[in-house]
mmCIF file of C-alpha atoms in Angstrom:
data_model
loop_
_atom_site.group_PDB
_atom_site.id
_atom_site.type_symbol
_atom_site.label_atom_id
_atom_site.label_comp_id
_atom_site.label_asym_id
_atom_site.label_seq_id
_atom_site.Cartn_x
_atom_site.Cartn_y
_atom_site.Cartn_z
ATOM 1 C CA UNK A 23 -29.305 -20.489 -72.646
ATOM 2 C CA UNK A 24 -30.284 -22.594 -69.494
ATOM 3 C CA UNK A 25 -28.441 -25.930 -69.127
ATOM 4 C CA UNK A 26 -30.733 -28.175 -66.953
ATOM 5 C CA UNK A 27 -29.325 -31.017 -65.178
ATOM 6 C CA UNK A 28 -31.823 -33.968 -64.444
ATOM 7 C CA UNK A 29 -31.128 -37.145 -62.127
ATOM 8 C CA UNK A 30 -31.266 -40.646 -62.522
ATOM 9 C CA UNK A 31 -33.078 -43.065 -60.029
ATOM 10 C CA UNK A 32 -33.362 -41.257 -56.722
ATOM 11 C CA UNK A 33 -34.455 -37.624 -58.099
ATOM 12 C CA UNK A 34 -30.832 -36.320 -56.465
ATOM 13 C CA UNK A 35 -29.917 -33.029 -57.885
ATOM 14 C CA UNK A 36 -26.651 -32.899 -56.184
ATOM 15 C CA UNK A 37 -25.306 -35.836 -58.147
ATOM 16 C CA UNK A 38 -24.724 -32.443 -60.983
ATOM 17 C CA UNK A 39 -24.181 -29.673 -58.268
ATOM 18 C CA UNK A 40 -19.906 -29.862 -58.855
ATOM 19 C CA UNK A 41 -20.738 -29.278 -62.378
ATOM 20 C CA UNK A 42 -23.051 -26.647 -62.245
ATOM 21 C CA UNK A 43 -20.849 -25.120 -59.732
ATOM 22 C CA UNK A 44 -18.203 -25.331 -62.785
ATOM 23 C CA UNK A 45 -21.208 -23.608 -65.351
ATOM 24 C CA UNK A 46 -21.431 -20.764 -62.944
ATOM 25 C CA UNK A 47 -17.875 -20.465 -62.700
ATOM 26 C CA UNK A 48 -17.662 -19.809 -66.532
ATOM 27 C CA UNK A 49 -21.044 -17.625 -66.661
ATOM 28 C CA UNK A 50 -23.395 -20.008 -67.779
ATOM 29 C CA UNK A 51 -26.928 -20.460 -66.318
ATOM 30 C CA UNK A 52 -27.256 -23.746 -65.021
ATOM 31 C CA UNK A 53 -29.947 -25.664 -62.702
ATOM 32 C CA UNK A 54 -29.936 -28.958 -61.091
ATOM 33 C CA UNK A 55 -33.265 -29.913 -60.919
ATOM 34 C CA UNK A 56 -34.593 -32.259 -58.030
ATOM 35 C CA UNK A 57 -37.126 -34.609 -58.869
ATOM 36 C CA UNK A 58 -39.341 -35.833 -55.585
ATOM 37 C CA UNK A 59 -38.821 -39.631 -55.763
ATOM 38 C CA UNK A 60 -40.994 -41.798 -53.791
ATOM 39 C CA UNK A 61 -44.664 -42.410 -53.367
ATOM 40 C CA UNK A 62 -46.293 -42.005 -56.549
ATOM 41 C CA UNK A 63 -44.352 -39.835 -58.289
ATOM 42 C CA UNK A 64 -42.954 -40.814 -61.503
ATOM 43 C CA UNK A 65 -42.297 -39.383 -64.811
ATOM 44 C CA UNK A 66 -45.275 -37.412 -65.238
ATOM 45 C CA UNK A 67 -44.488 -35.059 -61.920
ATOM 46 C CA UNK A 68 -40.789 -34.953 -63.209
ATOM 47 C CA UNK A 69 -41.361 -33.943 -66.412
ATOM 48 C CA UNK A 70 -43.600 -31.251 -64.499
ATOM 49 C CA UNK A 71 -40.627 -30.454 -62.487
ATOM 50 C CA UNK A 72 -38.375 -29.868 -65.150
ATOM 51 C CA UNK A 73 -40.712 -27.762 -67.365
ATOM 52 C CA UNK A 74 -41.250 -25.430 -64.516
ATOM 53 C CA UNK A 75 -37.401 -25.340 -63.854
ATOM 54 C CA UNK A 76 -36.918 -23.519 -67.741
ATOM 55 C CA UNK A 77 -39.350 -21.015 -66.846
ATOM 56 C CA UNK A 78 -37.996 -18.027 -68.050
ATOM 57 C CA UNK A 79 -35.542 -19.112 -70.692
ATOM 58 C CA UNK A 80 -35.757 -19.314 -74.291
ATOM 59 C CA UNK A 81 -33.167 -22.378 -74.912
ATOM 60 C CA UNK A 82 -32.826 -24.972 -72.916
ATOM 61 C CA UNK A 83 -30.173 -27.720 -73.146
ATOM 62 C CA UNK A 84 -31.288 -30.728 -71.296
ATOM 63 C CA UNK A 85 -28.584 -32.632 -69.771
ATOM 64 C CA UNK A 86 -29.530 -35.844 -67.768
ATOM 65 C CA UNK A 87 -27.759 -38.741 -65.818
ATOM 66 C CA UNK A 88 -28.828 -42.792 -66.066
ATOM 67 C CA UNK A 89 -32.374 -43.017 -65.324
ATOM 68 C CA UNK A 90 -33.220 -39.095 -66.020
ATOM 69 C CA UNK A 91 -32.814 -39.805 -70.089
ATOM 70 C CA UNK A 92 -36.781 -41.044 -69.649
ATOM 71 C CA UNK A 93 -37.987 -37.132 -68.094
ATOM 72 C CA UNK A 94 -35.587 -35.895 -70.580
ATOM 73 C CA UNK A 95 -37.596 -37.309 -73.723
ATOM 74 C CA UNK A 96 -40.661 -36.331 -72.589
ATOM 75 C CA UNK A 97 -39.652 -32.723 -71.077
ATOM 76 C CA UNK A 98 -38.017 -31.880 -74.947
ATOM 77 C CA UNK A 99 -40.890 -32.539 -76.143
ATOM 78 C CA UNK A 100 -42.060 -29.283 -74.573
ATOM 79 C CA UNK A 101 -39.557 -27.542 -74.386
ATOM 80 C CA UNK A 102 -37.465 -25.025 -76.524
ATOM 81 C CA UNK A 103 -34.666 -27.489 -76.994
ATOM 82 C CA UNK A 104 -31.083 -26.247 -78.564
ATOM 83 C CA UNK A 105 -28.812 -29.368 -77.147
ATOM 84 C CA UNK A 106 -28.992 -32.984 -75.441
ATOM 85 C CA UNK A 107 -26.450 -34.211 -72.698
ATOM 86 C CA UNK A 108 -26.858 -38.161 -71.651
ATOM 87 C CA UNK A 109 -24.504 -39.031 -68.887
ATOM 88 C CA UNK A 110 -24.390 -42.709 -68.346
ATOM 89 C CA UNK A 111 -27.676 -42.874 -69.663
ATOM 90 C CA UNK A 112 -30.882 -44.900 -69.894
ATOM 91 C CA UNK A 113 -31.374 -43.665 -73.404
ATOM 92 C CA UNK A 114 -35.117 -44.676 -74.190
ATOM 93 C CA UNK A 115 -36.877 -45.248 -77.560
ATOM 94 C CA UNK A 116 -40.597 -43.884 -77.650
ATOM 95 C CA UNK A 117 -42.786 -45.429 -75.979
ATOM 96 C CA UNK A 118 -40.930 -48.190 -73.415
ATOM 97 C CA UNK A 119 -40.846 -48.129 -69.983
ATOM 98 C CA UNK A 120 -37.812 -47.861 -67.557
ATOM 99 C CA UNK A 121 -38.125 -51.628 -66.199
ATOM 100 C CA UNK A 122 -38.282 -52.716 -69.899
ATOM 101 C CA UNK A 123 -35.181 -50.970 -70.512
ATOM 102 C CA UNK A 124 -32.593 -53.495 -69.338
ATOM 103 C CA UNK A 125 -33.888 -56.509 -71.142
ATOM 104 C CA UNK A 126 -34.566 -54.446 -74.154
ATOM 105 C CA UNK A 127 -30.919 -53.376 -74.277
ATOM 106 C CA UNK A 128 -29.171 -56.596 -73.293
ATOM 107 C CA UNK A 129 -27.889 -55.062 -70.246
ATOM 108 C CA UNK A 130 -27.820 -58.168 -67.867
ATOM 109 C CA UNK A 131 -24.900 -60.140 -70.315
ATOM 110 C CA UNK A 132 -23.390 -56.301 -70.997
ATOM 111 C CA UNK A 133 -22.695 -56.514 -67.284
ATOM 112 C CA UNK A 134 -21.868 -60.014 -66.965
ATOM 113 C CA UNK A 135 -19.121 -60.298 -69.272
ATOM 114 C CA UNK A 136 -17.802 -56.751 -67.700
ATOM 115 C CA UNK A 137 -17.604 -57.930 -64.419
ATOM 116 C CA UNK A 138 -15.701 -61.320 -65.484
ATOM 117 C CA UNK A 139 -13.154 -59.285 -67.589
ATOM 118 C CA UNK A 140 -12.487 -57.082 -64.230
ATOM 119 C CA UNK A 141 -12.118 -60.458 -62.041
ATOM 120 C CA UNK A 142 -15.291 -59.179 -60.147
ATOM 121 C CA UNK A 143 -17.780 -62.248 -59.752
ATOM 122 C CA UNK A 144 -21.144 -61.615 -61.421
ATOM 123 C CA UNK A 145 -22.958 -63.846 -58.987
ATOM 124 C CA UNK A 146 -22.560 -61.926 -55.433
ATOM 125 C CA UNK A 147 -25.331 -59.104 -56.565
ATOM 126 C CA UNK A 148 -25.441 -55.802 -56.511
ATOM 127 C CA UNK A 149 -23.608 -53.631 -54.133
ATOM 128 C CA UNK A 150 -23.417 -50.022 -54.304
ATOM 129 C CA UNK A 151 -19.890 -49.294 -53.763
ATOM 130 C CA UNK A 152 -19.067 -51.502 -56.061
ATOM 131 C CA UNK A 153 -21.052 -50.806 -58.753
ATOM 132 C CA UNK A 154 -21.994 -47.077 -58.355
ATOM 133 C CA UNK A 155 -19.797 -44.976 -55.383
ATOM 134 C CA UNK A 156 -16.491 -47.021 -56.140
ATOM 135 C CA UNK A 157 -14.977 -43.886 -57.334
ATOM 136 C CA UNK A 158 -16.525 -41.211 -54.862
ATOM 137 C CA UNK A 159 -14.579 -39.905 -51.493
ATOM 138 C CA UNK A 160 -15.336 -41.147 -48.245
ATOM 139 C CA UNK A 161 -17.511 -38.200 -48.106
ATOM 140 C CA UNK A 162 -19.113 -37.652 -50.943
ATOM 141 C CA UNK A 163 -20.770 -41.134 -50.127
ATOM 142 C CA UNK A 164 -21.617 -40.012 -46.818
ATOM 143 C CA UNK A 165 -23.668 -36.985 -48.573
ATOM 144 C CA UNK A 166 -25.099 -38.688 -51.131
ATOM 145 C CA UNK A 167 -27.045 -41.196 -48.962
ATOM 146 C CA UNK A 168 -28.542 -38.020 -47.500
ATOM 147 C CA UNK A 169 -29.581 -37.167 -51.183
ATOM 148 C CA UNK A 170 -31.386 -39.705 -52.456
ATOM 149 C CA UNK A 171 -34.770 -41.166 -52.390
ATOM 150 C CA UNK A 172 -36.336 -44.754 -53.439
ATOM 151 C CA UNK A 173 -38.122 -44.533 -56.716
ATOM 152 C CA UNK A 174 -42.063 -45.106 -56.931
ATOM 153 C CA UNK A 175 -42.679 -48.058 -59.078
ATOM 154 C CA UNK A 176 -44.745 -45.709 -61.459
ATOM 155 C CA UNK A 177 -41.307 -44.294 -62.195
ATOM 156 C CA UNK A 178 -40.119 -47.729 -64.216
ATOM 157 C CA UNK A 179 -44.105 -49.105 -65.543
ATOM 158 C CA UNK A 180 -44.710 -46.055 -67.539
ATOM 159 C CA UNK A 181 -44.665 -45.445 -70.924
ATOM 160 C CA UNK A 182 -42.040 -43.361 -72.151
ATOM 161 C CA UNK A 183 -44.349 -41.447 -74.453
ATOM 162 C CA UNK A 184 -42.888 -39.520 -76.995
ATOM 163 C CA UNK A 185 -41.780 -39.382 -81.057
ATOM 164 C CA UNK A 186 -38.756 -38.480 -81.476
ATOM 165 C CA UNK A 187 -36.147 -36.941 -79.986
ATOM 166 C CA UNK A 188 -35.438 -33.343 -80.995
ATOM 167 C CA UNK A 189 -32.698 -33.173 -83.717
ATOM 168 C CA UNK A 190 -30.615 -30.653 -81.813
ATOM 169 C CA UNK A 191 -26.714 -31.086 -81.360
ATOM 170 C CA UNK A 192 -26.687 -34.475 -79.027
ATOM 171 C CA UNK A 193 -23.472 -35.468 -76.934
ATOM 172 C CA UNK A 194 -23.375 -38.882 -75.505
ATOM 173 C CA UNK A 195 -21.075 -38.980 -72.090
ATOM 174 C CA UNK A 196 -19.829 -42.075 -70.803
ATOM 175 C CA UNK A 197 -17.481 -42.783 -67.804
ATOM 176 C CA UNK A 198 -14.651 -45.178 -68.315
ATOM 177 C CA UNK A 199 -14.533 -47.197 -65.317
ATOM 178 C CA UNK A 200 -18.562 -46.973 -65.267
ATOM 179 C CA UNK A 201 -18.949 -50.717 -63.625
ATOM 180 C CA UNK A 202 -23.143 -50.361 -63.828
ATOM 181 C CA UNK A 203 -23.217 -49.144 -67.659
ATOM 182 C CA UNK A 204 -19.981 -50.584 -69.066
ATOM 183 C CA UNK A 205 -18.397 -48.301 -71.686
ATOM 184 C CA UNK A 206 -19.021 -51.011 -74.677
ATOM 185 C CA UNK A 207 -22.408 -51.307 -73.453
ATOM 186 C CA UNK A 208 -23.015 -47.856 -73.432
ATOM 187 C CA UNK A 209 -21.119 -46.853 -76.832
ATOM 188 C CA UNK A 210 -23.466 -50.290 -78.417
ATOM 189 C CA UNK A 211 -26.572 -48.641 -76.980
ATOM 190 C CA UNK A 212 -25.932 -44.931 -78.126
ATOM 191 C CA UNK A 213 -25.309 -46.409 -81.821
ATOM 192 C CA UNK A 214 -28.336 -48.218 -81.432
ATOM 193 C CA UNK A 215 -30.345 -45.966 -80.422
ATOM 194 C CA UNK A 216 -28.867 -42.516 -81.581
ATOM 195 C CA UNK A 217 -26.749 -43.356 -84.296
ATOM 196 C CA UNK A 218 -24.147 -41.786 -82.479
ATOM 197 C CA UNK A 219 -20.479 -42.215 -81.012
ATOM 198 C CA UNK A 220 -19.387 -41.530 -77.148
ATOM 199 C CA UNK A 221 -17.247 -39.188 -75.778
ATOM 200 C CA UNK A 222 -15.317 -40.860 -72.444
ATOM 201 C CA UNK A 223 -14.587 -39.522 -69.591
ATOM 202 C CA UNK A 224 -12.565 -40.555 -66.389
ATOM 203 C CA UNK A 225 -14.792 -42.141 -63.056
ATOM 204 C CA UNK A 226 -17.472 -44.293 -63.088
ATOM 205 C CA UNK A 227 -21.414 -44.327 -62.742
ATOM 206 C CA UNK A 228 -21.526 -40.707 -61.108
ATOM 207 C CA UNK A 229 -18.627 -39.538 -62.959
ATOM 208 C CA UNK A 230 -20.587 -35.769 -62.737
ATOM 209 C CA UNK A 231 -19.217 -36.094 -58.838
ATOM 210 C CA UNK A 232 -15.899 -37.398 -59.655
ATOM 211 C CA UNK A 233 -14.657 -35.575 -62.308
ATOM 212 C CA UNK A 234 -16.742 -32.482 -62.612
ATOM 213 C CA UNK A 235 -14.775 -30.334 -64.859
ATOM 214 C CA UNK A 236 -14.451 -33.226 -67.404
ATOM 215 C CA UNK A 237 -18.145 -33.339 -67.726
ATOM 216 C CA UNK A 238 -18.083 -29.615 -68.096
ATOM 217 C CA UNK A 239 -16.462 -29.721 -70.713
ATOM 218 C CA UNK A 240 -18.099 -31.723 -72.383
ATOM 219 C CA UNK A 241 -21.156 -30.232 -71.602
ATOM 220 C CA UNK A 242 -20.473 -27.271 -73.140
ATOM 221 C CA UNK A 243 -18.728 -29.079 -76.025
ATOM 222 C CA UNK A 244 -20.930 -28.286 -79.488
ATOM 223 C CA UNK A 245 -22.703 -31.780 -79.661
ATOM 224 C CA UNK A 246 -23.341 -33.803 -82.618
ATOM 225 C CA UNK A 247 -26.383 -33.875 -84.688
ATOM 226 C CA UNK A 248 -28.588 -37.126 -84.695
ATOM 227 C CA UNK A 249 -28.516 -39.355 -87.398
ATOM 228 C CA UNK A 250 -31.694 -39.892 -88.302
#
């Protein structure tokens, strides 16, 4: 069994390398796959990447983070499947695109109404800390903006183009303090969209660099199946 672990926005692989550091540590084969954001790249060249990145292995459990759930549904779609990790997902239904996502899932209020519960106002925009490092060391932000790239628009205008996603054990990972994909938002959208519940964990957006072994885990927890 290979676990692959795909990015969200930016095509960072190190966002999982913590836990596939904790996989190896308990014997398991594990990858983080790197997808080359930027230029025209988009989810055609990272489902490419993450096909190539199972060569080899029979099963295949497909683990992915935010904006990686799109290459996810279209890389189990040729691959030998046995499991399905979203962390902090963009889960997708077949055939929308990434920048149709957010309307599609009400994500703009979702946020809104988070952000006036937490005293935070909604108004000032986006900030990174804020919203996606708040929980990270001093350094781990430092090596993350070595990491990661700026997406090609292809990435978010194309069709996420597949049927169905596998029914294969499915665990749905959300991070409690997760200030970009609030945890209601997230457990709404995985009912939606799955028909299944969340498992929380500790940290926030990137909770695979703040609390590694919790992911792990989790990750290696047996999943549930999809209600179809």
């Amino acid at each position: 069994m290979r676990y692959l672990f795909l990015p969200g926005a930016g095509g960072a692989g190190w966002i999982w390398h913590l836990v596939v550091e904790e996989l190896h540590r308990r014997g398991h084969d594990a990858v983080a796959v790197d997808f080359a954001a930027g230029g025209t790249n988009g989810l055609t060249e990272y489902t490419r990447q993450t096909v190539e990145a199972a060569a080899g292995s029979d099963e295949v459990v497909l683990a992915s983070q935010s904006m990686g759930a799109f290459t996810a549904a279209l890389a189990a779609q040729r691959l030998p499947v046995r499991g399905l990790v979203f962390l902090n997902a963009m889960i997708p239904v077949p055939g929308e695109t990434a920048g149709e996502w957010w309307a599609a899932t009400g994500y703009e209020d979702a946020v809104r109404r988070n952000d006036l519960a937490a005293g935070r106002d909604p108004d000032t925009g986006f900030d990174l800390e804020t919203y996606f490092t708040h929980d990270l060391t001093a350094e781990q932000r430092e090596e993350l903006s070595h990491h990661e790239g700026s997406e090609a628009e292809e990435a978010f205008s194309t069709p996420c183009d597949f049927e169905a996603w596998p029914a294969v054990p499915t665990r749905v990972i959300s991070g409690r303090d997760d200030r970009f994909f609030p945890l209601d938002f997230q457990r709404r959208v995985a009912r939606e969209r799955l028909g299944l519940p969340i498992d929380d964990v500790d940290g926030g957006h990137l909770a695979n660099l703040s609390h590694p072994v919790q992911v792990a885990d989790l990750v290696l927890s047996p999943g549930r199946t999809l209600d179809r």
